Each structure stands twice: as structure tokens, then as C-alpha cells.
């Protein structure tokens, strides 16, 4: 059964994709990674990767969605069959949907922390509290499975509700209301940060580029972050692309998504680091930057409790608009493949994802140390899931680039891209050669972390991908 649904407006895809792209990646992960990696140089590598690798893959992923007009799994089945390419490419759909499933399971738990902090802020519990008390409160939250479970459940329910209402009534209407509201809140937080904090130090930190500051690890993290922040390789963009108007330009839309996403990460960075430096604190706190360092800064500022609460609402909202793009690929698949109603399909996806989320919930308390996964793999279940997605995301991006660059016919791509020869060739060069090289580089980071027996598995996956690419190419040459 094919889906003939299209977004109501030409520009809705852009709105939805920006909603997907802007999330915890911009507000939580980007600032803390930048902080850990010394600032400007990290941002330079991140922005370069977005321009040279992110945008071309973003175009490719949207193209696959729009050309198939189906959910990622069914869409890849359709494209491989209609183009007579190897069936192996269908792994793009399956891997994307699985990655979306896994990411949502822990994304929801982390977004849940923001619900807790919204409450802590508005109720004034952290006003004037000492740094020790605030650090301890984060520890207490993580140590309580009940609280984490409550927030995880609330967040998952909200995401399921929106997607369950359908792409027009739920997703479009939700985004049309949430996106402008989030933008206004971000501006308020920025103004507050600049006025009460140390904006000069923040800007210096973010925009002083000294490449010598950046370790190899930092380079690789910056590149990985550019995939995560653009929601690449996970079927989210492909699923939304399936509803994209034929009139909208792929290139212009992709560039706009990347620009808005990067601008928002930078604005969030300026706001957060102004507050952090204004309070005389250190930027390199890691994942606790948003949940410990920032609340400490808010605690001492005039109106800090109110603005802190508003800030955490921004975090919840941005996470929600990303989470719905993670529910959509699997929910749409269940509707297409099994003819389920949308509410049922969404409930199944969200329900299973909620269950998987329990692994993350318990990773911070009951299973935090010394339990089975630590003994087997040396890390918590949450760390294993995150690690898996760190592999699946770039691998998905790589396969999408190779499929669009090598396996699809020139006519199909030109028909979708509707662009001049020069840009077409540049894009093709980027997805055929530059993006795969860059992704291989990102794997340099993950490989040393993998236990010995996983390395051959990864090698085999890469060889299969290369083999599939070669065979498809050979088939094409024979056909001509
Ligand atoms: N891009 C989102 C963020 O920055 C995360 C995300 C990844 C959403 C993949 C959808 C798909 O928070």
C-alpha cells in the first residue's frame, strides 16, 4: 500500500526537518562537547563537516524519501526493486528504523531529566542553593528509578500522542505551534544570558579557532555530532521527505536546515556559556553541563528560577519535535506494511521503545555498576545502546550517500534534484567520494573502543557494503 500523503504546505518539510534537527543535540550535546573540546576549533570542524558531508547526505536522504513516497523500510524496498539494484541496499531502511528505535529509547529518558529540572526551577527549589546541593540533586534524580520512569513515560506518551494524531493534525499542527514558540523562548534565554552573564567570554570561547587545541578524538566527535544534529542516517529525514512537496527544492531546503540548525546550536552555546562563564565556572563539565553547571549559574541570578524553568521548557519542546521524527519512520512502516491504524501503529512503536528505555533508566541506578553488562561488555546498557547508534548513524549516512551516488540512475536523481549540471556533479562527487571518506574517518574513533570480536563484524559489514556497491555498479554498466 503506498502512501500518497503530502504535507499541507510547500515549506512544511523544512519546518518538520528543522524540528527534527534541533533538539537535545543542539541544546545539550553541542555545548558540552564544545566545552570539553576547547571551543572554537571544535566548532570549525563541526561546521565544515556539516557543509561538505552533512548537506550532501541530507539532500540524498530527502531524495530517497521523496522519490519513494514511502516509509524508509518500504521505500528502500521499492527503490531497489524499481531500479533493479541489489536487494542488500534495503539494509538502509532496516538499519535506519532500528537506529531510530534505539535512539528514541534513551532520548526519551534524557529529555525526561529536563521535565524534572523544569519542575525544580519553577518551584524555586534550587534558588540560592549551593553548588554542592545542586550537584547532589542531579545525583539523586539519577539514583531514583521511579522518578526517571515517570518522566520517561510522560515524554514517550507526549511523543506518541502527537504522531498518533497523524501527519496533518498531529505533526504539522504541533510543529506550527511549537517551533515559533521555541524560537521566541530561545531569544529570551539568549537575551537573559547576554545581559546577566559574560557574553564576551562566551563569544571568545566559541569563535577563537586554534586547530592545535583539538585532539584527534575531538575531530572525530565533531564529525559524529554533525550527523547526530542533522538527524542523518536514521530514516527520520527520509520519512518526512516522503511527504515533501515536489515543488520544494532539495538543495535549498537542505542548506536552510543546516544553517538554521547550526545557528540555533551557536545561539544556545552563546546563551549557555555566557551564564556558565558569568558564574565563574568551567566549560568542560561534560554531560552535566546542562543539568548541573547551568542550574548552579541560574541559582544565583536575579529571576534565575523563572528563566531556568523557561529554559528547560525549551529543552523539552525541542526534544519533543525531534522525538516525533523518530517515532514516524517505524509507525509509518507499521501502517504501510500491516495496515494498522495510525494510533495503533504509534502505540506499538512507543510502547516497545518505552520498554527498551527501561535499560537506560536502570543504567543510572540498579545496574550502574558491576552488573551483567559491565561484566560482559565493560559498560552500562545505556552506554551500549548509545555506542551502537554511534556506529549505525554514520554507517546509515555512508550507505545513503553510496546508494544515492552510485546506485540510483542519473535521470532519477536529476528529476528529483532539478538543478544545473555543475551543482549536480559537485553533489555527486561529494556523496560518491568525500562523504564516504569522511565517514570512514569517523569510524576511526569508534574502532578502538570496540572489543576485539566486534572489529571483524564491522569489517565484514563494510566489505559487504563495498561489494554491494560494486555489484550494483556492474549491473548498471551491463544494462546500458
Ligand atoms: N537531531 C536531533 C538532535 O539534535 C536528534 C535526532 C537524531 C533526531 C536522529 C532524529 C533523528 O537532538
Coordinates of C-alpha atoms and ligand atoms in Angstrom, one line a residue:
X1 CA 0.0 0.0 0.0
X2 CA 1.6 3.3 -1.0
X3 CA 1.2 6.5 1.0
X4 CA 0.0 9.4 -1.1
X5 CA 0.1 11.8 1.8
X6 CA 1.8 15.2 1.3
X7 CA 2.5 18.0 3.8
X8 CA -0.1 20.7 3.5
X9 CA 2.4 23.4 2.5
X10 CA 5.5 23.5 0.4
X11 CA 7.5 24.7 3.3
X12 CA 6.2 22.2 5.9
X13 CA 9.0 19.7 5.2
X14 CA 11.5 22.4 6.1
X15 CA 9.7 23.1 9.4
X16 CA 9.4 19.4 10.2
X17 CA 13.1 18.7 9.4
X18 CA 14.3 21.7 11.4
X19 CA 12.1 20.4 14.3
X20 CA 13.8 17.0 13.9
X21 CA 17.3 18.5 13.7
X22 CA 17.0 21.0 16.6
X23 CA 16.9 19.0 19.8
X24 CA 19.0 17.7 22.7
X25 CA 21.8 17.6 20.1
X26 CA 21.9 21.4 19.9
X27 CA 21.0 22.4 23.4
X28 CA 22.7 19.7 25.5
X29 CA 25.2 17.7 23.4
X30 CA 26.7 20.5 21.3
X31 CA 27.5 22.8 24.2
X32 CA 29.0 20.1 26.4
X33 CA 31.1 18.6 23.6
X34 CA 32.3 22.1 22.6
X35 CA 33.1 22.8 26.2
X36 CA 35.1 19.6 26.6
X37 CA 37.0 20.1 23.4
X38 CA 38.1 23.6 24.0
X39 CA 35.7 25.7 21.9
X40 CA 36.3 27.3 18.5
X41 CA 38.4 24.7 16.8
X42 CA 35.7 22.0 17.5
X43 CA 33.1 24.3 16.0
X44 CA 35.2 24.9 12.9
X45 CA 35.5 21.1 12.2
X46 CA 31.8 20.6 13.1
X47 CA 30.7 23.4 10.7
X48 CA 33.0 22.1 7.9
X49 CA 31.6 18.6 8.2
X50 CA 28.1 19.9 8.0
X51 CA 28.8 21.8 4.9
X52 CA 30.8 19.2 3.0
X53 CA 29.3 16.0 4.3
X54 CA 26.1 16.8 6.1
X55 CA 24.3 18.9 3.4
X56 CA 25.0 16.4 0.6
X57 CA 23.8 13.5 2.7
X58 CA 20.8 15.5 3.8
X59 CA 19.9 16.0 0.1
X60 CA 20.4 12.3 -0.6
X61 CA 18.3 11.2 2.3
X62 CA 15.4 13.6 1.5
X63 CA 15.7 12.5 -2.1
X64 CA 15.2 8.8 -1.2
X65 CA 12.1 9.7 0.8
X66 CA 10.5 11.8 -1.8
X67 CA 11.4 9.5 -4.7
X68 CA 9.8 6.6 -2.9
X69 CA 7.0 8.4 -1.1
X70 CA 7.0 5.6 1.5
X71 CA 8.4 4.9 5.0
X72 CA 12.1 4.2 5.0
X73 CA 11.8 0.4 5.1
X74 CA 9.2 0.1 2.4
X75 CA 10.7 3.0 0.5
X76 CA 14.1 1.3 0.1
X77 CA 12.3 -1.9 -0.9
X78 CA 10.5 0.0 -3.6
X79 CA 13.6 1.9 -4.8
X80 CA 15.8 -1.2 -5.0
X81 CA 13.1 -3.1 -6.9
X82 CA 12.2 -0.3 -9.3
X83 CA 15.8 0.4 -10.0
X84 CA 16.9 -3.2 -10.3
X85 CA 19.7 -2.8 -7.8
X86 CA 20.9 -5.3 -5.3
X87 CA 18.4 -6.1 -2.5
X88 CA 21.2 -5.6 0.0
X89 CA 20.6 -1.8 -0.1
X90 CA 17.4 -2.4 1.8
X91 CA 19.5 -2.6 4.9
X92 CA 19.4 1.2 4.8
X93 CA 15.7 1.2 5.7
X94 CA 16.0 -1.5 8.4
X95 CA 19.1 -0.1 10.0
X96 CA 17.6 3.4 10.0
X97 CA 14.4 2.3 11.6
X98 CA 16.3 0.2 14.2
X99 CA 18.6 3.2 15.0
X100 CA 15.6 5.5 15.4
X101 CA 14.0 2.9 17.7
X102 CA 17.2 2.7 19.9
X103 CA 17.9 6.4 19.9
X104 CA 14.3 7.3 21.0
X105 CA 14.6 4.8 23.8
X106 CA 17.3 6.8 25.5
X107 CA 16.5 10.2 24.1
X108 CA 13.2 10.0 26.0
X109 CA 14.9 9.3 29.3
X110 CA 17.3 12.2 28.9
X111 CA 14.5 14.5 27.8
X112 CA 12.7 13.4 30.9
X113 CA 15.5 14.9 33.0
X114 CA 14.5 18.3 31.6
X115 CA 11.0 17.7 32.8
X116 CA 12.4 17.2 36.3
X117 CA 14.5 20.4 36.1
X118 CA 11.6 22.4 34.8
X119 CA 9.8 21.5 38.0
X120 CA 12.8 22.1 40.2
X121 CA 13.3 25.5 38.7
X122 CA 9.7 26.8 38.7
X123 CA 9.1 25.6 42.2
X124 CA 12.2 27.6 43.3
X125 CA 13.8 24.6 45.0
X126 CA 17.2 25.5 43.5
X127 CA 17.1 29.2 44.1
X128 CA 20.1 30.3 46.0
X129 CA 21.2 26.6 46.6
X130 CA 24.9 25.9 46.8
X131 CA 26.8 24.2 44.1
X132 CA 27.1 21.0 46.2
X133 CA 23.4 20.8 46.8
X134 CA 22.7 21.3 43.1
X135 CA 25.2 18.6 42.0
X136 CA 23.7 16.3 44.6
X137 CA 20.2 16.8 43.3
X138 CA 21.3 15.6 39.9
X139 CA 22.8 12.5 41.5
X140 CA 19.5 11.9 43.4
X141 CA 17.5 12.1 40.2
X142 CA 19.7 9.6 38.5
X143 CA 19.6 7.3 41.5
X144 CA 15.8 7.1 41.5
X145 CA 14.4 4.6 39.0
X146 CA 10.8 5.7 39.9
X147 CA 11.4 9.3 39.0
X148 CA 13.3 8.5 35.8
X149 CA 10.5 6.1 34.9
X150 CA 7.8 8.7 35.5
X151 CA 9.4 11.3 33.3
X152 CA 10.4 8.8 30.6
X153 CA 6.7 7.7 30.5
X154 CA 5.4 11.2 30.3
X155 CA 7.7 12.1 27.5
X156 CA 7.1 9.0 25.5
X157 CA 3.3 9.5 25.9
X158 CA 3.5 13.0 24.6
X159 CA 5.5 12.0 21.5
X160 CA 3.1 9.1 20.8
X161 CA 0.1 11.3 21.1
X162 CA 1.4 13.8 18.5
X163 CA 2.4 11.1 16.0
X164 CA -0.8 9.1 16.7
X165 CA -2.9 12.0 15.6
X166 CA -1.5 11.8 12.1
X167 CA 0.9 13.8 10.0
X168 CA -1.5 16.8 9.5
X169 CA -3.5 17.0 12.7
X170 CA -0.7 15.8 14.9
X171 CA 2.8 16.5 13.5
X172 CA 2.1 19.6 11.3
X173 CA -0.2 21.3 13.7
X174 CA 2.1 20.6 16.6
X175 CA 5.1 21.9 14.8
X176 CA 3.3 25.0 13.6
X177 CA 2.7 25.9 17.2
X178 CA 5.8 24.6 18.9
X179 CA 8.5 25.9 16.5
X180 CA 7.8 29.6 16.7
X181 CA 7.2 29.3 20.5
X182 CA 10.6 27.6 20.9
X183 CA 12.3 30.3 18.8
X184 CA 10.9 33.0 21.0
X185 CA 11.9 31.2 24.2
X186 CA 15.5 30.8 22.8
X187 CA 15.7 34.5 22.1
X188 CA 14.5 35.3 25.6
X189 CA 17.1 32.9 27.1
X190 CA 19.8 34.5 24.8
X191 CA 18.9 38.0 25.9
X192 CA 18.9 36.9 29.6
X193 CA 22.2 35.1 29.2
X194 CA 23.9 38.0 27.5
X195 CA 22.5 40.5 30.0
X196 CA 23.3 38.7 33.1
X197 CA 26.3 36.6 32.1
X198 CA 29.6 37.1 30.4
X199 CA 28.8 37.2 26.7
X200 CA 32.3 38.4 25.7
X201 CA 34.0 35.4 27.3
X202 CA 31.4 33.1 25.7
X203 CA 31.9 34.5 22.2
X204 CA 35.7 34.4 22.6
X205 CA 35.5 30.8 23.6
X206 CA 33.2 29.8 20.8
X207 CA 34.9 31.7 18.0
X208 CA 38.6 31.6 18.7
X209 CA 39.8 29.0 16.2
X210 CA 43.0 27.3 17.1
X211 CA 43.2 23.9 15.5
X212 CA 46.1 22.9 17.7
X213 CA 43.6 22.8 20.6
X214 CA 41.8 19.9 19.0
X215 CA 42.7 16.3 19.6
X216 CA 42.0 13.6 17.1
X217 CA 39.3 12.5 19.4
X218 CA 37.8 16.0 19.3
X219 CA 37.9 16.0 15.4
X220 CA 36.0 12.7 15.3
X221 CA 33.5 13.8 17.9
X222 CA 32.8 17.0 16.0
X223 CA 32.2 15.0 12.8
X224 CA 29.9 12.5 14.7
X225 CA 28.0 15.4 16.2
X226 CA 27.3 16.8 12.8
X227 CA 25.5 13.6 11.8
X228 CA 23.5 13.5 15.0
X229 CA 22.4 17.1 15.0
X230 CA 21.2 16.9 11.4
X231 CA 19.2 13.7 12.2
X232 CA 21.0 11.9 9.4
X233 CA 21.1 8.2 8.6
X234 CA 18.2 7.3 10.8
X235 CA 15.2 7.3 8.5
X236 CA 13.8 10.4 10.2
X237 CA 14.6 12.7 7.3
X238 CA 13.6 10.0 4.8
X239 CA 10.2 9.5 6.5
X240 CA 9.5 13.2 6.5
X241 CA 10.9 13.5 2.9
X242 CA 8.2 11.1 1.8
X243 CA 5.6 13.8 2.4
X244 CA 7.6 16.6 0.8
X245 CA 6.1 18.7 -2.0
X246 CA 7.6 18.0 -5.4
X247 CA 7.9 21.8 -5.8
X248 CA 10.3 22.4 -2.9
X249 CA 14.0 22.5 -3.9
X250 CA 16.1 19.7 -2.3
X251 CA 19.2 21.8 -2.3
X252 CA 17.8 25.0 -0.9
X253 CA 15.9 23.1 1.7
X254 CA 18.9 21.1 2.9
X255 CA 21.0 24.2 3.1
X256 CA 18.3 26.0 5.1
X257 CA 18.0 23.1 7.6
X258 CA 21.8 23.1 8.1
X259 CA 22.0 26.8 8.5
X260 CA 19.1 27.1 11.0
X261 CA 20.3 24.1 13.0
X262 CA 23.9 25.4 13.2
X263 CA 22.6 28.9 14.1
X264 CA 20.5 27.5 16.9
X265 CA 23.4 25.4 18.3
X266 CA 25.5 28.6 18.3
X267 CA 22.9 30.8 19.9
X268 CA 22.3 28.1 22.6
X269 CA 26.1 28.0 23.0
X270 CA 26.3 31.7 23.5
X271 CA 23.5 31.8 26.0
X272 CA 24.7 28.8 28.0
X273 CA 28.4 29.8 28.1
X274 CA 27.6 33.4 29.0
X275 CA 25.8 32.1 32.1
X276 CA 28.5 29.5 32.8
X277 CA 31.4 31.9 32.5
X278 CA 29.5 34.7 34.2
X279 CA 29.2 32.4 37.2
X280 CA 33.0 31.8 37.0
X281 CA 32.5 28.1 36.2
X282 CA 34.3 25.7 33.9
X283 CA 33.0 24.8 30.4
X284 CA 34.4 21.3 30.4
X285 CA 31.9 19.6 32.7
X286 CA 30.7 17.0 30.1
X287 CA 27.1 15.8 30.1
X288 CA 26.4 17.5 33.4
X289 CA 26.9 21.0 31.8
X290 CA 23.2 21.5 31.3
X291 CA 21.9 19.7 34.4
X292 CA 24.5 20.8 37.0
X293 CA 26.6 23.7 35.8
X294 CA 23.8 25.7 34.3
X295 CA 21.4 25.3 37.2
X296 CA 24.2 26.5 39.5
X297 CA 24.5 29.6 37.3
X298 CA 20.8 30.1 37.4
X299 CA 20.6 29.7 41.2
X300 CA 22.5 32.9 41.9
X301 CA 21.0 35.1 39.2
X302 CA 18.0 37.5 39.5
X303 CA 15.0 35.8 38.1
X304 CA 17.1 32.7 37.6
X305 CA 14.4 30.3 38.8
X306 CA 11.9 31.6 36.3
X307 CA 14.3 31.8 33.4
X308 CA 15.8 28.5 34.3
X309 CA 12.3 26.9 34.1
X310 CA 11.6 28.6 30.8
X311 CA 15.0 27.3 29.5
X312 CA 14.1 23.7 30.4
X313 CA 10.7 24.1 28.7
X314 CA 12.7 24.9 25.6
X315 CA 14.7 21.8 26.1
X316 CA 11.6 19.6 26.4
X317 CA 9.9 21.2 23.4
X318 CA 13.0 20.9 21.2
X319 CA 13.4 17.3 22.3
X320 CA 9.7 16.6 21.6
X321 CA 9.9 17.9 18.0
X322 CA 12.9 15.6 17.5
X323 CA 11.3 12.6 19.2
X324 CA 8.3 12.6 16.9
X325 CA 10.6 12.3 13.9
X326 CA 12.0 9.2 15.5
X327 CA 8.5 7.7 16.0
X328 CA 7.4 8.4 12.5
X329 CA 9.6 6.0 10.4
X330 CA 8.6 2.9 12.4
X331 CA 4.9 4.0 12.9
X332 CA 4.5 4.7 9.1
X333 CA 6.1 1.4 8.4
X334 CA 3.6 -0.5 10.6
X335 CA 0.7 1.4 8.9
X336 CA 2.0 0.6 5.4
X337 CA 3.1 -2.9 5.9
X338 CA 0.4 -4.3 8.2
X339 CA -2.5 -1.9 7.5
X340 CA -2.6 -0.9 11.2
X341 CA -4.4 2.3 12.2
X342 CA -2.0 5.1 13.0
X343 CA -2.9 5.2 16.7
X344 CA -2.3 1.5 16.9
X345 CA 1.0 1.7 15.0
X346 CA 2.2 4.6 17.1
X347 CA 1.2 2.8 20.3
X348 CA 3.2 -0.3 19.3
X349 CA 6.3 1.7 18.4
X350 CA 6.1 3.9 21.5
X351 CA 5.3 1.0 23.8
X352 CA 8.2 -1.1 22.7
X353 CA 10.5 1.9 22.8
X354 CA 9.4 2.7 26.3
X355 CA 10.3 -0.9 27.3
X356 CA 13.7 -0.6 25.7
X357 CA 14.1 2.7 27.6
X358 CA 14.0 0.8 30.8
X359 CA 17.5 -0.4 30.1
X360 CA 18.6 3.3 30.1
X361 CA 16.5 4.1 33.2
X362 CA 18.2 1.3 35.2
X363 CA 21.6 2.0 33.8
X364 CA 21.9 5.0 36.2
X365 CA 20.8 3.2 39.3
X366 CA 20.1 -0.5 39.7
X367 CA 22.6 -1.5 37.0
X368 CA 25.0 1.3 37.4
X369 CA 27.9 -0.8 38.3
X370 CA 29.1 -4.4 38.5
X371 CA 26.1 -6.0 36.8
X372 CA 25.9 -8.3 33.8
X373 CA 26.5 -5.8 31.0
X374 CA 29.5 -4.4 32.8
X375 CA 31.0 -7.8 33.2
X376 CA 30.3 -8.8 29.6
X377 CA 31.0 -5.5 27.8
X378 CA 32.6 -3.2 30.3
X379 CA 29.8 -0.7 30.0
X380 CA 26.2 0.0 31.1
X381 CA 23.2 -0.9 28.9
X382 CA 22.8 2.8 28.1
X383 CA 26.4 3.1 27.0
X384 CA 26.0 0.0 24.8
X385 CA 22.9 1.4 23.2
X386 CA 24.5 4.8 22.6
X387 CA 27.6 3.2 21.3
X388 CA 25.5 1.1 18.8
X389 CA 23.8 4.2 17.5
X390 CA 27.2 5.9 17.2
X391 CA 28.0 3.2 14.7
X392 CA 24.7 2.9 13.0
X393 CA 24.3 6.6 12.4
X394 CA 27.4 7.2 10.3
X395 CA 27.1 3.8 8.7
X396 CA 23.5 4.7 7.6
X397 CA 24.7 8.0 6.3
X398 CA 27.5 6.3 4.4
X399 CA 25.1 3.8 2.8
X400 CA 22.7 6.5 1.9
X401 CA 25.5 8.5 0.2
X402 CA 26.7 5.5 -1.7
X403 CA 23.2 4.4 -2.8
X404 CA 22.2 7.9 -4.0
X405 CA 25.6 8.5 -5.5
X406 CA 26.2 5.2 -7.3
X407 CA 23.1 3.0 -7.4
X408 CA 20.3 5.5 -8.4
X409 CA 20.2 6.4 -12.1
X410 CA 21.3 9.9 -13.1
X411 CA 17.8 10.6 -14.5
X412 CA 16.1 9.8 -11.3
X413 CA 18.4 12.0 -9.3
X414 CA 18.2 14.8 -11.7
X415 CA 14.5 14.6 -11.8
X416 CA 14.4 15.0 -8.0
X417 CA 17.1 17.5 -7.7
X418 CA 16.0 19.6 -10.6
X419 CA 19.3 21.5 -10.7
X420 CA 22.1 22.6 -13.0
X421 CA 24.8 20.3 -14.2
X422 CA 27.5 22.0 -12.2
X423 CA 25.9 21.5 -8.8
X424 CA 24.7 18.1 -9.7
X425 CA 28.3 17.0 -10.4
X426 CA 29.6 18.6 -7.3
X427 CA 26.9 16.9 -5.2
X428 CA 27.6 13.6 -6.9
X429 CA 31.4 13.9 -6.2
X430 CA 30.6 14.8 -2.6
X431 CA 28.4 11.8 -2.0
X432 CA 30.4 9.4 -4.0
X433 CA 33.9 10.1 -2.6
X434 CA 34.1 12.8 0.1
X435 CA 31.2 11.7 2.3
X436 CA 32.4 8.0 2.4
X437 CA 35.9 9.1 3.2
X438 CA 34.8 11.3 6.0
X439 CA 32.6 8.6 7.4
X440 CA 35.5 6.1 7.3
X441 CA 37.4 8.7 9.3
X442 CA 34.6 8.9 11.9
X443 CA 34.9 5.1 12.4
X444 CA 38.5 5.6 13.4
X445 CA 37.0 6.9 16.6
X446 CA 34.7 4.0 17.2
X447 CA 37.0 1.2 16.2
X448 CA 39.5 1.4 19.1
X449 CA 36.5 1.3 21.5
X450 CA 35.2 -1.9 20.1
X451 CA 36.0 -5.2 21.8
X452 CA 38.2 -7.4 19.7
X453 CA 35.4 -9.6 18.3
X454 CA 33.3 -6.7 17.0
X455 CA 36.0 -5.5 14.7
X456 CA 35.7 -8.3 12.2
X457 CA 31.9 -7.8 12.2
X458 CA 32.3 -4.2 11.3
X459 CA 34.9 -5.1 8.7
X460 CA 32.6 -7.6 7.2
X461 CA 29.8 -5.0 7.1
X462 CA 32.0 -2.5 5.3
X463 CA 33.2 -5.2 2.8
X464 CA 29.6 -6.2 2.1
X465 CA 28.7 -2.6 1.5
X466 CA 31.6 -2.1 -0.9
X467 CA 30.7 -5.4 -2.6
X468 CA 27.1 -4.4 -3.0
X469 CA 28.1 -1.1 -4.4
X470 CA 30.4 -2.7 -6.9
X471 CA 27.8 -5.2 -8.0
X472 CA 25.1 -2.6 -8.4
X473 CA 27.5 -0.6 -10.4
X474 CA 28.4 -3.6 -12.6
X475 CA 24.7 -4.4 -13.2
X476 CA 24.1 -0.8 -14.2
X477 CA 27.1 -0.9 -16.7
X478 CA 25.7 -4.1 -18.2
X479 CA 22.3 -2.7 -18.6
X480 CA 23.4 0.4 -20.6
Ligands
LIG1 N1 18.9 15.8 15.6 C1 18.3 15.6 16.9 C2 19.0 16.4 17.9 O1 19.9 17.2 17.6 C3 18.5 14.1 17.3 C4 17.9 13.2 16.3 C5 18.8 12.3 15.7 C6 16.6 13.3 15.9 C7 18.3 11.5 14.7 C8 16.1 12.4 14.9 C9 17.0 11.5 14.3 O2 18.7 16.4 19.1

